[in-house]
Tab-separated table of C-alpha atoms in Angstrom:
chain	number	residue	atom	x	y	z
A	1	MET	CA	1.983	-25.348	15.922
A	2	SER	CA	-1.583	-24.105	15.450
A	3	ASP	CA	-2.558	-20.455	15.245
A	4	GLN	CA	-4.522	-20.858	18.468
A	5	SER	CA	-1.288	-21.491	20.387
A	6	PHE	CA	-0.052	-17.960	19.616
A	7	GLN	CA	-1.025	-14.928	21.630
A	8	THR	CA	-2.698	-12.279	19.505
A	9	LEU	CA	-1.590	-8.654	19.522
A	10	GLY	CA	-4.901	-7.645	21.076
A	11	GLU	CA	-4.498	-10.168	23.900
A	12	PHE	CA	-0.898	-9.079	24.457
A	13	ILE	CA	-1.880	-5.404	24.709
A	14	ILE	CA	-4.523	-6.187	27.312
A	15	ASP	CA	-2.107	-8.346	29.319
A	16	LYS	CA	0.562	-5.618	29.252
A	17	GLN	CA	-1.711	-2.644	29.951
A	18	GLU	CA	0.212	-1.889	33.143
A	19	ASP	CA	3.333	-1.133	31.074
A	20	PHE	CA	1.679	2.024	29.752
A	21	LEU	CA	2.075	4.709	32.393
A	22	TYR	CA	-1.048	6.645	33.396
A	23	SER	CA	-3.115	4.454	31.073
A	24	THR	CA	-6.832	3.815	31.423
A	25	GLY	CA	-7.172	2.032	28.089
A	26	GLU	CA	-5.144	4.409	25.932
A	27	LEU	CA	-2.550	1.803	24.960
A	28	SER	CA	-5.093	-0.592	23.532
A	29	ARG	CA	-6.908	2.146	21.589
A	30	LEU	CA	-3.703	3.685	20.236
A	31	LEU	CA	-2.138	0.406	19.167
A	32	SER	CA	-5.456	-0.834	17.841
A	33	ALA	CA	-5.563	2.204	15.569
A	34	ILE	CA	-2.007	1.539	14.378
A	35	ARG	CA	-2.824	-2.156	13.938
A	36	LEU	CA	-5.871	-1.341	11.802
A	37	ALA	CA	-4.055	1.244	9.692
A	38	SER	CA	-1.131	-1.114	9.118
A	39	LYS	CA	-3.477	-3.745	7.694
A	40	VAL	CA	-4.941	-1.227	5.270
A	41	VAL	CA	-1.484	0.003	4.223
A	42	ASN	CA	-0.297	-3.597	3.898
A	43	ARG	CA	-3.150	-4.306	1.495
A	44	GLN	CA	-2.231	-1.262	-0.586
A	45	VAL	CA	1.478	-2.164	-0.618
A	46	ASN	CA	0.710	-5.713	-1.725
A	47	LYS	CA	-1.357	-4.578	-4.679
A	48	ALA	CA	0.836	-1.603	-5.605
A	49	GLY	CA	1.994	-3.258	-8.795
A	50	ILE	CA	-1.533	-3.714	-10.176
A	51	ALA	CA	-3.034	-0.461	-8.925
A	52	ASP	CA	-2.204	3.074	-9.923
A	53	ILE	CA	-0.380	3.787	-6.664
A	54	ILE	CA	3.266	3.390	-7.588
A	55	GLY	CA	5.524	6.173	-8.748
A	56	MET	CA	5.720	9.848	-7.881
A	57	ALA	CA	2.766	11.793	-6.514
A	58	GLY	CA	3.955	14.936	-8.293
A	59	ASN	CA	4.670	17.045	-5.217
A	60	GLU	CA	7.317	17.405	-2.493
A	61	ASN	CA	7.193	16.995	1.278
A	62	ILE	CA	8.557	19.511	3.781
A	63	GLN	CA	12.086	18.171	3.282
A	64	GLY	CA	11.945	18.921	-0.440
A	65	GLU	CA	11.777	15.225	-1.327
A	66	GLU	CA	9.549	13.867	-4.073
A	67	GLN	CA	6.563	12.137	-2.483
A	68	GLN	CA	5.522	8.720	-3.715
A	69	LYS	CA	1.811	8.060	-4.232
A	70	LEU	CA	1.947	5.513	-1.439
A	71	ASP	CA	3.547	8.094	0.891
A	72	VAL	CA	0.465	10.251	0.529
A	73	LEU	CA	-1.952	7.337	0.818
A	74	ALA	CA	-0.263	5.836	3.903
A	75	ASN	CA	-0.170	9.246	5.564
A	76	GLU	CA	-3.917	9.681	5.040
A	77	ILE	CA	-4.669	6.163	6.301
A	78	PHE	CA	-2.729	6.535	9.556
A	79	ILE	CA	-4.003	10.037	10.292
A	80	GLU	CA	-7.581	8.910	9.719
A	81	ALA	CA	-7.218	5.834	11.937
A	82	LEU	CA	-5.527	7.728	14.776
A	83	SER	CA	-7.945	10.657	14.584
A	84	GLN	CA	-10.916	8.412	15.266
A	85	ARG	CA	-9.611	7.252	18.653
A	86	GLU	CA	-10.504	9.438	21.629
A	87	VAL	CA	-6.958	9.361	22.974
A	88	VAL	CA	-4.744	11.374	20.589
A	89	CYS	CA	-4.777	15.163	20.725
A	90	GLY	CA	-2.157	15.679	18.025
A	91	ILE	CA	-0.222	13.964	15.258
A	92	ALA	CA	3.055	14.970	13.622
A	93	SER	CA	3.946	13.238	10.369
A	94	GLU	CA	7.109	13.276	8.314
A	95	GLU	CA	4.886	13.967	5.309
A	96	SER	CA	3.204	17.053	6.812
A	97	ASP	CA	4.655	20.536	7.163
A	98	ASP	CA	3.258	21.089	10.656
A	99	PHE	CA	1.644	19.064	13.414
A	100	ILE	CA	-2.054	18.307	13.231
A	101	GLU	CA	-4.387	19.164	16.103
A	102	ILE	CA	-7.101	16.526	16.396
A	103	LYS	CA	-10.605	17.985	16.589
A	104	THR	CA	-12.667	15.076	15.298
A	105	HIS	CA	-14.272	14.174	18.611
A	106	SER	CA	-15.714	16.155	21.509
A	107	ASN	CA	-13.040	15.076	24.019
A	108	ALA	CA	-10.036	15.562	21.734
A	109	HIS	CA	-8.755	18.503	23.773
A	110	LEU	CA	-8.728	16.292	26.885
A	111	SER	CA	-6.511	13.640	25.304
A	112	LYS	CA	-3.096	13.188	26.879
A	113	TYR	CA	-1.077	11.700	24.018
A	114	VAL	CA	0.595	12.748	20.789
A	115	VAL	CA	1.857	10.481	18.013
A	116	LEU	CA	4.767	11.105	15.675
A	117	ILE	CA	4.889	8.958	12.569
A	118	ASP	CA	6.778	8.175	9.398
A	119	PRO	CA	3.876	6.582	7.493
A	120	LEU	CA	5.925	4.824	4.803
A	121	ASP	CA	9.651	4.711	5.386
A	122	GLY	CA	11.710	3.650	2.368
A	123	SER	CA	8.838	4.293	-0.029
A	124	SER	CA	11.173	4.874	-2.982
A	125	ASN	CA	11.736	1.094	-2.886
A	126	ILE	CA	8.074	0.353	-3.608
A	127	ASP	CA	8.558	0.530	-7.372
A	128	VAL	CA	11.180	-2.235	-7.236
A	129	ASN	CA	9.295	-4.455	-4.767
A	130	VAL	CA	11.656	-4.013	-1.796
A	131	SER	CA	10.427	-4.076	1.809
A	132	VAL	CA	9.250	-0.793	3.324
A	133	GLY	CA	7.833	0.132	6.713
A	134	THR	CA	6.012	2.468	9.080
A	135	ILE	CA	7.666	3.997	12.177
A	136	PHE	CA	5.713	5.441	15.109
A	137	SER	CA	6.423	7.097	18.438
A	138	ILE	CA	4.066	7.998	21.302
A	139	TYR	CA	4.555	10.716	23.944
A	140	ARG	CA	2.516	12.052	26.817
A	141	ARG	CA	1.831	15.716	26.076
A	142	VAL	CA	3.590	18.331	28.213
A	143	SER	CA	0.869	20.970	27.912
A	144	GLU	CA	-2.188	20.808	30.113
A	145	PRO	CA	-4.970	18.481	28.878
A	146	GLY	CA	-7.975	20.593	28.011
A	147	THR	CA	-5.857	23.168	26.162
A	148	PRO	CA	-4.882	23.122	22.472
A	149	VAL	CA	-1.915	20.942	21.591
A	150	VAL	CA	1.276	22.972	21.065
A	151	LEU	CA	4.632	22.485	19.336
A	152	GLU	CA	6.366	21.740	22.646
A	153	ASP	CA	4.220	18.616	22.992
A	154	PHE	CA	6.134	17.161	20.053
A	155	LEU	CA	9.606	18.608	20.667
A	156	GLN	CA	10.453	16.194	23.466
A	157	LYS	CA	13.604	14.198	24.028
A	158	GLY	CA	13.425	10.544	23.058
A	159	VAL	CA	13.804	9.504	26.702
A	160	ASN	CA	10.230	10.732	27.208
A	161	GLN	CA	8.741	8.214	24.774
A	162	ILE	CA	6.222	5.871	26.340
A	163	ALA	CA	5.890	3.620	23.305
A	164	ALA	CA	7.491	3.246	19.890
A	165	GLY	CA	7.623	0.727	17.117
A	166	TYR	CA	7.540	-0.050	13.455
A	167	VAL	CA	5.660	-2.108	10.893
A	168	VAL	CA	7.679	-3.916	8.234
A	169	TYR	CA	5.890	-4.827	5.002
A	170	GLY	CA	8.048	-7.621	3.627
A	171	SER	CA	7.840	-11.340	2.919
A	172	SER	CA	5.585	-11.234	5.959
A	173	THR	CA	4.096	-8.188	7.664
A	174	MET	CA	5.177	-7.555	11.248
A	175	ILE	CA	4.534	-5.039	14.012
A	176	VAL	CA	7.469	-4.644	16.407
A	177	PHE	CA	7.066	-2.336	19.400
A	178	THR	CA	8.078	-1.487	22.926
A	179	THR	CA	6.352	0.212	25.844
A	180	GLY	CA	9.588	0.412	27.796
A	181	ASN	CA	9.599	-3.195	28.964
A	182	GLY	CA	11.350	-5.104	26.181
A	183	VAL	CA	10.667	-5.493	22.466
A	184	ASN	CA	8.137	-7.896	20.963
A	185	GLY	CA	7.275	-8.721	17.360
A	186	PHE	CA	3.933	-9.810	15.915
A	187	THR	CA	3.411	-11.366	12.490
A	188	LEU	CA	0.236	-10.851	10.474
A	189	ASP	CA	-1.649	-13.968	9.398
A	190	PRO	CA	-3.207	-12.604	6.193
A	191	SER	CA	-5.778	-15.400	6.029
A	192	LEU	CA	-7.242	-14.300	9.368
A	193	GLY	CA	-6.222	-10.638	9.434
A	194	THR	CA	-4.737	-11.170	12.887
A	195	TYR	CA	-1.304	-10.364	14.321
A	196	TYR	CA	0.251	-13.133	16.437
A	197	LEU	CA	3.209	-12.931	18.827
A	198	SER	CA	6.008	-14.519	16.797
A	199	HIS	CA	9.166	-12.838	18.147
A	200	PRO	CA	8.958	-12.428	21.955
A	201	ASN	CA	11.661	-10.498	23.804
A	202	MET	CA	13.702	-9.515	20.751
A	203	GLN	CA	17.376	-8.762	21.453
A	204	PHE	CA	20.413	-7.424	19.639
A	205	SER	CA	23.450	-9.646	20.031
A	206	ARG	CA	26.142	-7.838	22.003
A	207	ARG	CA	28.324	-7.831	18.892
A	208	GLY	CA	27.212	-8.713	15.387
A	209	ASN	CA	29.014	-9.183	12.089
A	210	ILE	CA	26.958	-6.995	9.731
A	211	TYR	CA	27.549	-3.342	8.927
A	212	SER	CA	24.899	-1.407	7.008
A	213	ILE	CA	25.861	1.837	5.313
A	214	ASN	CA	25.604	3.328	1.831
A	215	GLU	CA	29.247	2.963	0.841
A	216	GLY	CA	28.530	4.812	-2.394
A	217	ASN	CA	28.817	7.987	-0.319
A	218	TYR	CA	32.185	6.957	1.156
A	219	ILE	CA	34.073	9.967	-0.215
A	220	LYS	CA	31.620	12.292	1.587
A	221	PHE	CA	31.808	10.586	5.002
A	222	PRO	CA	33.610	11.992	8.081
A	223	GLN	CA	37.055	10.503	8.664
A	224	GLY	CA	35.851	8.546	11.698
A	225	VAL	CA	33.254	6.717	9.608
A	226	LYS	CA	35.826	5.959	6.893
A	227	ASP	CA	38.161	4.538	9.538
A	228	TYR	CA	35.401	2.381	10.994
A	229	ILE	CA	34.520	0.983	7.559
A	230	LYS	CA	38.186	0.038	7.031
A	231	PHE	CA	38.117	-1.653	10.458
A	232	CYS	CA	35.005	-3.654	9.432
A	233	GLN	CA	36.707	-4.757	6.207
A	234	LYS	CA	40.020	-5.749	7.745
A	235	GLU	CA	40.870	-9.459	7.710
A	236	GLU	CA	41.565	-9.878	11.407
A	237	GLU	CA	39.978	-11.757	14.341
A	238	ASP	CA	36.287	-12.256	13.418
A	239	ARG	CA	36.449	-9.772	10.561
A	240	PRO	CA	35.863	-8.828	7.814
A	241	TYR	CA	32.224	-8.164	8.638
A	242	THR	CA	29.487	-8.647	6.075
A	243	SER	CA	28.146	-5.558	4.304
A	244	ARG	CA	24.337	-5.499	3.980
A	245	TYR	CA	22.419	-2.376	2.992
A	246	ILE	CA	18.814	-2.361	1.760
A	247	GLY	CA	18.245	1.384	1.840
A	248	SER	CA	15.042	1.016	3.856
A	249	LEU	CA	15.663	1.902	7.520
A	250	VAL	CA	12.983	-0.397	8.921
A	251	SER	CA	14.264	-3.368	6.925
A	252	ASP	CA	17.937	-2.735	7.737
A	253	PHE	CA	17.189	-2.234	11.432
A	254	HIS	CA	14.942	-5.306	11.585
A	255	ARG	CA	17.571	-7.549	9.999
A	256	ASN	CA	20.338	-6.253	12.255
A	257	MET	CA	18.264	-6.732	15.410
A	258	ILE	CA	17.618	-10.364	14.464
A	259	LYS	CA	21.078	-11.204	13.090
A	260	GLY	CA	23.324	-8.699	14.907
A	261	GLY	CA	24.851	-5.651	13.284
A	262	ILE	CA	25.175	-1.887	13.063
A	263	TYR	CA	23.302	0.594	10.889
A	264	ILE	CA	24.995	3.898	10.088
A	265	TYR	CA	23.591	6.953	8.323
A	266	PRO	CA	26.268	9.546	9.097
A	267	SER	CA	26.691	13.175	8.254
A	268	THR	CA	28.236	13.905	4.867
A	269	SER	CA	29.954	16.879	3.294
A	270	GLN	CA	26.637	17.693	1.595
A	271	SER	CA	24.405	16.920	4.602
A	272	PRO	CA	26.377	17.932	7.720
A	273	ASN	CA	23.440	17.059	9.997
A	274	GLY	CA	22.742	13.720	8.358
A	275	LYS	CA	19.475	12.919	6.607
A	276	LEU	CA	17.403	10.846	9.035
A	277	ARG	CA	14.777	12.673	11.111
A	278	LEU	CA	15.290	12.749	14.848
A	279	LEU	CA	11.607	12.648	15.776
A	280	TYR	CA	10.137	10.332	13.161
A	281	GLU	CA	12.945	7.823	12.641
A	282	CYS	CA	15.872	8.090	15.039
A	283	ASN	CA	14.155	8.433	18.426
A	284	PRO	CA	11.706	5.544	17.977
A	285	MET	CA	14.426	3.273	16.586
A	286	ALA	CA	16.753	4.301	19.422
A	287	PHE	CA	14.083	3.416	21.993
A	288	LEU	CA	13.637	-0.005	20.385
A	289	ALA	CA	17.392	-0.576	20.123
A	290	GLU	CA	18.045	0.236	23.778
A	291	GLN	CA	15.116	-1.890	24.922
A	292	ALA	CA	16.613	-4.749	22.884
A	293	GLY	CA	20.054	-4.376	24.467
A	294	GLY	CA	21.555	-2.286	21.689
A	295	LYS	CA	22.864	1.258	21.518
A	296	CYS	CA	22.047	4.332	19.442
A	297	THR	CA	24.036	7.579	19.124
A	298	ASN	CA	24.813	10.384	16.695
A	299	GLY	CA	28.447	9.292	16.811
A	300	PHE	CA	29.138	11.168	20.035
A	301	GLN	CA	25.910	11.525	22.017
A	302	ARG	CA	23.005	9.253	22.960
A	303	VAL	CA	20.255	9.966	20.411
A	304	MET	CA	17.445	9.956	22.978
A	305	GLU	CA	19.174	12.712	24.985
A	306	ILE	CA	19.198	15.174	22.070
A	307	GLN	CA	16.820	18.097	22.627
A	308	PRO	CA	14.729	18.619	19.454
A	309	THR	CA	14.406	22.189	18.222
A	310	GLU	CA	12.197	21.623	15.165
A	311	LEU	CA	9.774	18.998	13.886
A	312	HIS	CA	11.863	17.888	10.921
A	313	GLN	CA	15.288	18.047	12.541
A	314	ARG	CA	17.931	15.688	11.152
A	315	VAL	CA	20.791	13.953	12.972
A	316	PRO	CA	23.590	11.490	12.142
A	317	PHE	CA	22.622	7.966	13.190
A	318	PHE	CA	24.650	4.999	14.535
A	319	CYS	CA	22.436	2.189	15.801
A	320	GLY	CA	22.685	-1.513	16.538
A	321	SER	CA	24.652	-4.067	18.518
A	322	TYR	CA	26.141	-2.391	21.591
A	323	GLU	CA	29.829	-3.166	21.106
A	324	MET	CA	29.727	-2.290	17.393
A	325	VAL	CA	28.254	1.149	18.092
A	326	GLU	CA	30.809	1.733	20.846
A	327	LYS	CA	33.631	0.843	18.446
A	328	ALA	CA	32.273	3.223	15.806
A	329	GLU	CA	32.093	5.984	18.441
A	330	GLU	CA	35.707	5.289	19.342
A	331	PHE	CA	36.773	5.913	15.746
A	332	MET	CA	34.650	9.075	15.625
A	333	ARG	CA	36.258	10.461	18.803
A	334	ASP	CA	39.769	9.605	17.644
A	335	ALA	CA	39.229	11.299	14.276
A	336	ALA	CA	37.723	14.379	15.936
A	337	ALA	CA	40.748	14.645	18.258
A	338	ASN	CA	43.253	14.616	15.382
């Protein structure tokens, strides 16, 4: 099949403009900025081994984690690309202490949208050549356009998202996103620098056979999670399930959406609130999962119904094929009741 037979990302955005509520061109400009930045980051990721951009940057982010050089670089690339579009009034990044008010153009204060982003998820895997990704989420601001952007514009429930997605930098580079009307994936043709629709209407299978969790932390898990792992490993019916864990959220999620499975990053005795960030990782992935027929909870509550109270809030995370998440929740409730 020739490249010309595929719909490009740009063509798809124009065709689906009506999916973006209140839009007068914002969707195309926002996603065009993300598309451009992802190509630049992809180029940097692909040459990381021969450029001086692997390893630690020598400083920590707001969570107290060592930043990789590519974390810093990707953050700068996405902020720069988004800042140049006259549609975003604010950006919150996992790598930044506070949100950023955009003042780079005369109409910035009139913009209606804010973007929350994890510029390079799984960046610790860069040094060993494992797939990493970018996660993004778009909201309509709650404060009045024409006034400065405020914290409340970012502290919105996931149900208020109007678009979310991720870029996976792997054997091929893909953008996968939703505007609330299904999930579609686009693969980058590096020879042309163009994204083509390669995975239309992506769906989780109702029940998969993969469970993804860092079993090295088993001793620290809540009893409900331990019980669910034992259930997955039991030789009964269509089990045992296959254990697959990359340690890069975008990659694990992407595989499970295509093949069917559940991803779990629970609370532990050392991290009672879990480690994944509600705003930068969990909400956008939850939006994608639900749009693809899956389910996403913190073990007890729908992730997108959680009211954020701070920019870098963490939550436990159960996400994937609908019946698998429901079964995990059942074990969590039973353990909590005993």
